Amino acid sequence: MVSQTPLSAGERVFRRHPVRVAAGALVLSVVLSAAALFIIPQFLPFSVDRPTRGVIVLVVAIALTIAVWAGAFWFRNMRVVVTADAVEIGRPGNRETYSRATTAFRSQITEHRTNGLRSGTTRALVVHSAGREITIELPGFTRATFNELIAALNPIAPTHVDPVEAARLRATLPTTYTVDASRERRLARQLLLVAVIAFVVTLAVVLLAFTPGFLDGELSALILLAPTSAVVGIGFAIGAAQRRRIARSAPAQLSLSHHGIRIGDVDHPYNQLTRIWVTPPAYPVNRIRIERSTGRTVTHTLVSSRIDMNPEYAVFLTALQAETASVPGLLSLDLE
C-alpha cells in the first residue's frame, strides 16, 4: 500500500505507507536472521565453541536487521510532494525541489520477466530540468498511487479551457463509436471446442480402461492419454473462459455527450463519476475504467489484437478529453 496524503490545500504527498513498510521490514529481518541461524554455523570451523558460534550468529543477525530497516526507512523511503508551484522528490536527508513551471515530468514503467513469466514492475519518474534528464525510481509505489501521481503532475485534460474552442472541437469529432469483438469471441469458441474434444478423449480412454481385457492388450498404453488430454482440456477451458471474459467486457457501442458517456445500455453521467481512467493509445490493449461516486468500478476493453474500435481509439480519447474538459481531474491515464 502507498499513501497519498493531502497536507494542505493544493498539496498532496505520495509515499509508501509506514505501517506496511515496517511490517515488510520485520518479516524480512526475521527470515534473514533465521537463515543466518541455520547457515552460518555450517561454515564455522569445528574448533569454534558453542558460545562463540552463538555470538557470531547474533552479530550477523543484528547487522542484517539494521541493514533491512535502514534500507526500508532510508534508501527506499521515497516521497513525492506535489504543490501548485513545485514538486519535492527524495528520501529523508536527500530531497530535491523542482519548479513545475520549468520542469517536465513523465512516467517510466519497466516490466520484468523471468523465464517468460512476469516477476515484477519498476515504476520511475523521469524529470526534465535545467537541460538534464533524471530518472528517479519509486520503489513500493503501486499502480493506483503511481497513476494518481502522474495524474497530479500531468493532467490529461487541460485545467483552463475556452468554452468556445471546446465547443468547436467537439463539433468536429464523432460522438458514437463501435467496438467489434467478434474475433475475440471466435477465438473463445475455438479454444472451447478444443477443450471439449480433449475432455471427450479423456472420457473415451477412461471408458476403454474399464473394458474387460483392455489393460492386457496391445492398446493398453492409450491409458496414458487420459491425464494428458485432461490437462490439455483444462488449459484450453481456462483460456476460453479468459477470452470470453475479455470479449464480454467489450461494449458493442459507446456514445459521448456533454453530460455523460453511454457504454452499451448503461449511462454514466459525469456528475456521478469520481474518475475515468483510460490507457494511453500506444498501449497494445486499451481499456476504460469508470469509478462511480457510489464506489462501484467497471472496466471495459476497447482495443486489443482481436478487438477493433471504429473510429479509432485515439479519436475517442480526444473526444472524451473535449467532453470532460469542463470537469477538471475527471479524466486520467491508467498506466499499467
XYZ file of C-alpha atoms in Angstrom:
336
model
C 0.000 0.000 0.000
C 1.158 3.523 -0.741
C -0.380 6.509 0.967
C -1.271 9.758 -0.697
C -1.996 12.346 1.954
C -3.366 15.853 1.409
C -1.475 18.071 3.868
C -2.972 21.398 2.924
C -4.989 22.951 0.166
C -3.326 22.176 -3.148
C -0.653 19.911 -1.611
C -0.520 16.129 -1.913
C 2.024 13.643 -0.606
C 2.688 10.299 -2.297
C 4.695 7.695 -0.369
C 4.713 4.124 0.896
C 2.590 3.545 3.962
C 4.934 3.440 7.007
C 2.986 0.632 8.723
C 3.280 -1.607 5.678
C 6.971 -0.735 5.328
C 7.573 -1.684 8.967
C 5.668 -4.954 8.570
C 7.679 -5.869 5.478
C 10.973 -4.987 7.151
C 10.029 -7.040 10.226
C 9.189 -10.131 8.183
C 12.337 -9.857 6.051
C 14.613 -9.329 9.027
C 13.121 -12.362 10.806
C 13.570 -14.538 7.713
C 17.193 -13.432 7.217
C 18.009 -13.897 10.909
C 16.549 -17.406 10.854
C 18.560 -18.199 7.732
C 21.718 -16.936 9.449
C 20.981 -19.164 12.446
C 20.976 -22.303 10.299
C 23.510 -21.426 7.588
C 26.377 -19.618 9.307
C 27.272 -22.445 11.759
C 27.808 -24.755 8.784
C 30.763 -22.622 7.622
C 32.444 -22.187 11.018
C 35.421 -24.404 11.991
C 34.745 -27.229 14.438
C 37.242 -25.640 16.811
C 34.832 -22.740 17.474
C 32.918 -23.477 20.679
C 29.142 -23.173 21.020
C 29.027 -19.784 22.865
C 31.280 -18.202 20.241
C 29.089 -19.595 17.477
C 26.069 -18.047 19.155
C 27.764 -14.640 19.401
C 28.763 -14.721 15.717
C 25.223 -15.609 14.622
C 23.784 -12.894 16.870
C 26.119 -10.242 15.432
C 25.257 -11.230 11.861
C 21.531 -11.254 12.649
C 21.750 -7.770 14.185
C 23.716 -6.476 11.188
C 21.149 -7.914 8.756
C 18.273 -6.420 10.752
C 19.899 -2.975 10.774
C 20.555 -3.197 7.033
C 16.947 -4.201 6.296
C 15.402 -1.451 8.410
C 17.833 1.186 7.128
C 17.020 0.227 3.564
C 13.272 0.286 4.199
C 13.125 3.630 6.022
C 16.083 5.396 4.416
C 17.254 4.252 0.988
C 13.847 3.094 -0.305
C 11.647 5.574 1.555
C 10.870 7.817 -1.419
C 8.346 10.623 -1.030
C 6.840 12.947 -3.630
C 5.158 16.166 -2.511
C 3.137 17.897 -5.226
C 2.014 21.501 -4.875
C 0.722 24.019 -7.369
C 4.183 25.534 -7.945
C 6.741 22.863 -7.027
C 7.414 19.149 -6.694
C 9.655 17.769 -3.935
C 11.141 14.319 -4.562
C 13.523 12.250 -2.483
C 14.180 10.261 0.647
C 14.958 11.557 4.157
C 18.060 13.741 4.086
C 18.237 13.808 0.299
C 15.317 15.679 -1.208
C 15.257 17.995 -4.182
C 12.618 20.509 -5.206
C 11.688 21.198 -8.829
C 9.684 24.135 -10.113
C 6.651 22.981 -12.077
C 6.956 25.989 -14.387
C 10.397 24.935 -15.676
C 10.263 21.156 -15.194
C 8.625 18.421 -17.234
C 7.655 15.052 -15.807
C 6.878 11.747 -17.475
C 6.439 8.179 -16.355
C 8.662 5.173 -16.988
C 7.322 1.692 -16.301
C 9.555 -1.352 -16.751
C 8.094 -4.848 -16.612
C 10.496 -7.578 -15.508
C 10.117 -11.176 -16.683
C 11.864 -14.360 -15.583
C 11.682 -17.311 -17.981
C 8.820 -15.574 -19.758
C 6.810 -15.040 -16.550
C 6.161 -11.606 -15.115
C 8.282 -11.218 -11.977
C 7.791 -7.563 -11.099
C 7.340 -3.980 -12.230
C 9.590 -0.978 -11.667
C 7.945 2.435 -11.705
C 10.004 5.578 -12.086
C 9.527 9.291 -12.591
C 11.597 10.908 -15.344
C 12.371 14.553 -14.582
C 13.479 17.022 -17.279
C 15.017 20.032 -15.535
C 17.738 22.554 -16.427
C 18.699 20.690 -19.589
C 19.208 17.356 -17.845
C 17.122 14.201 -17.542
C 16.900 12.430 -14.199
C 15.247 9.047 -13.664
C 14.002 8.557 -10.110
C 12.772 5.102 -9.162
C 9.807 4.932 -6.809
C 10.101 1.541 -5.063
C 6.925 0.276 -3.461
C 4.631 2.604 -5.393
C 1.581 0.661 -6.513
C -0.118 1.072 -9.855
C -3.016 3.012 -8.309
C -0.866 5.562 -6.461
C 1.584 5.942 -9.335
C -1.360 6.727 -11.621
C -2.611 9.302 -9.121
C 0.858 10.870 -9.022
C 1.092 11.138 -12.803
C -2.463 12.494 -12.935
C -1.451 15.206 -10.469
C 1.722 16.074 -12.388
C 0.401 15.746 -15.946
C -3.372 16.122 -16.135
C -4.634 14.553 -19.351
C -7.293 17.238 -19.626
C -6.379 20.959 -19.611
C -7.202 22.832 -16.434
C -8.280 26.003 -18.244
C -10.482 25.577 -21.306
C -12.001 28.148 -23.608
C -15.686 27.142 -23.851
C -15.920 28.338 -27.468
C -12.832 26.398 -28.570
C -14.032 23.336 -26.680
C -17.416 23.512 -28.435
C -15.741 23.831 -31.833
C -13.535 20.820 -31.120
C -16.495 18.717 -30.012
C -18.377 19.621 -33.165
C -15.614 18.179 -35.354
C -15.357 14.867 -33.521
C -17.676 11.849 -33.716
C -19.894 11.084 -30.753
C -20.660 7.404 -31.425
C -18.092 4.595 -31.523
C -18.480 0.897 -32.236
C -16.379 -1.935 -30.848
C -16.010 -5.206 -32.744
C -15.023 -8.150 -30.534
C -16.079 -10.873 -32.981
C -12.522 -12.193 -33.403
C -12.113 -12.467 -29.638
C -15.378 -14.391 -29.356
C -14.360 -16.622 -32.261
C -11.081 -17.467 -30.524
C -13.000 -18.254 -27.319
C -15.246 -20.668 -29.229
C -12.251 -22.351 -30.871
C -10.490 -22.811 -27.533
C -13.674 -24.175 -26.014
C -14.037 -26.640 -28.904
C -10.501 -27.930 -28.356
C -11.247 -28.267 -24.624
C -14.412 -30.254 -25.340
C -12.542 -32.565 -27.721
C -9.824 -33.126 -25.101
C -12.425 -33.972 -22.451
C -14.188 -36.363 -24.853
C -10.867 -38.120 -25.495
C -10.297 -38.352 -21.746
C -13.751 -39.839 -21.185
C -13.350 -42.303 -24.070
C -9.995 -43.550 -22.760
C -11.382 -43.939 -19.236
C -14.343 -45.941 -20.563
C -11.998 -48.124 -22.598
C -9.899 -48.756 -19.496
C -12.909 -50.423 -17.864
C -13.429 -52.687 -20.861
C -12.537 -56.286 -19.956
C -9.109 -57.227 -21.280
C -8.184 -53.725 -22.444
C -5.352 -53.247 -19.941
C -3.828 -56.565 -21.027
C -3.963 -55.781 -24.754
C -1.565 -54.032 -27.102
C -3.517 -50.764 -26.863
C -3.230 -50.514 -23.088
C -0.672 -47.718 -23.486
C -3.539 -45.481 -24.603
C -4.438 -45.107 -20.944
C -1.628 -42.544 -20.757
C -3.719 -40.258 -22.954
C -6.265 -39.736 -20.194
C -4.232 -37.493 -17.857
C -2.586 -35.690 -20.772
C -5.842 -34.878 -22.543
C -7.435 -33.892 -19.231
C -4.666 -31.369 -18.544
C -4.932 -30.067 -22.118
C -8.697 -29.736 -21.753
C -8.402 -27.815 -18.501
C -5.806 -25.457 -20.002
C -7.881 -24.698 -23.085
C -11.031 -24.317 -20.968
C -9.293 -21.718 -18.803
C -8.070 -19.923 -21.939
C -11.584 -19.953 -23.403
C -13.022 -18.517 -20.186
C -10.439 -15.723 -20.168
C -11.063 -14.843 -23.813
C -14.821 -14.906 -23.255
C -14.482 -12.615 -20.247
C -12.474 -10.116 -22.307
C -14.994 -10.303 -25.152
C -17.881 -9.692 -22.745
C -16.092 -6.635 -21.336
C -16.029 -5.045 -24.800
C -19.209 -2.989 -25.352
C -20.836 -3.006 -28.757
C -21.177 0.779 -28.777
C -20.135 3.909 -26.897
C -21.688 7.357 -27.092
C -20.332 10.650 -25.775
C -22.322 13.742 -24.854
C -21.883 16.929 -22.836
C -23.486 15.247 -19.811
C -22.016 11.763 -19.755
C -20.822 8.649 -21.511
C -23.066 5.776 -22.558
C -21.404 2.360 -22.681
C -23.618 -0.309 -24.141
C -27.004 0.195 -22.484
C -25.652 1.915 -19.351
C -25.434 5.682 -18.896
C -22.635 7.199 -16.820
C -23.341 10.895 -16.107
C -20.162 12.842 -15.430
C -21.596 14.302 -12.219
C -21.963 10.770 -10.802
C -18.378 9.752 -11.519
C -15.249 10.273 -9.436
C -12.742 9.313 -12.131
C -12.477 7.967 -15.667
C -9.249 6.023 -16.258
C -8.083 5.432 -19.837
C -4.948 3.690 -21.094
C -2.589 5.585 -23.442
C -3.199 4.968 -27.170
C 0.293 3.462 -27.535
C -0.624 0.521 -25.311
C -1.359 -2.782 -27.114
C -4.576 -3.131 -25.087
C -6.753 -0.077 -24.481
C -9.259 -0.063 -21.636
C -11.575 2.395 -19.941
C -12.212 2.111 -16.221
C -15.039 4.096 -14.682
C -15.251 4.846 -10.968
C -18.687 5.900 -9.769
C -19.296 8.020 -6.687
C -21.082 5.017 -5.157
C -17.770 3.145 -5.123
C -18.646 0.775 -7.965
C -15.993 0.357 -10.679
C -16.494 -1.045 -14.180
C -13.794 -1.838 -16.742
C -14.270 -2.257 -20.494
C -11.789 -3.405 -23.129
C -11.969 -1.212 -26.231
C -8.959 -2.257 -28.324
C -6.701 -5.306 -28.458
C -5.089 -7.528 -31.062
C -8.523 -9.080 -31.689
C -10.809 -6.177 -30.761
C -11.244 -3.210 -33.086
C -12.749 0.220 -32.484
C -14.264 2.498 -35.103
C -13.462 5.379 -35.240
C -10.073 4.583 -33.750
C -9.266 4.791 -30.061
C -7.089 7.923 -30.369
C -10.062 9.830 -31.800
C -12.283 8.560 -28.982
C -9.736 9.721 -26.418
C -9.572 13.190 -27.970
C -13.355 13.445 -27.971
C -13.546 12.272 -24.356
C -10.989 14.910 -23.396
C -13.102 17.579 -25.065
C -16.336 16.403 -23.447
C -14.845 16.213 -19.940
C -12.824 19.419 -20.172
C -15.403 21.196 -18.026
C -14.763 18.730 -15.193
C -11.031 19.068 -14.321
C -9.465 15.955 -12.853
C -12.197 13.590 -14.031
C -10.134 12.028 -16.839
C -6.779 10.400 -16.067
C -4.337 7.998 -17.700
C -4.224 4.414 -16.460
C -0.552 3.417 -16.624
C -0.394 -0.349 -16.231
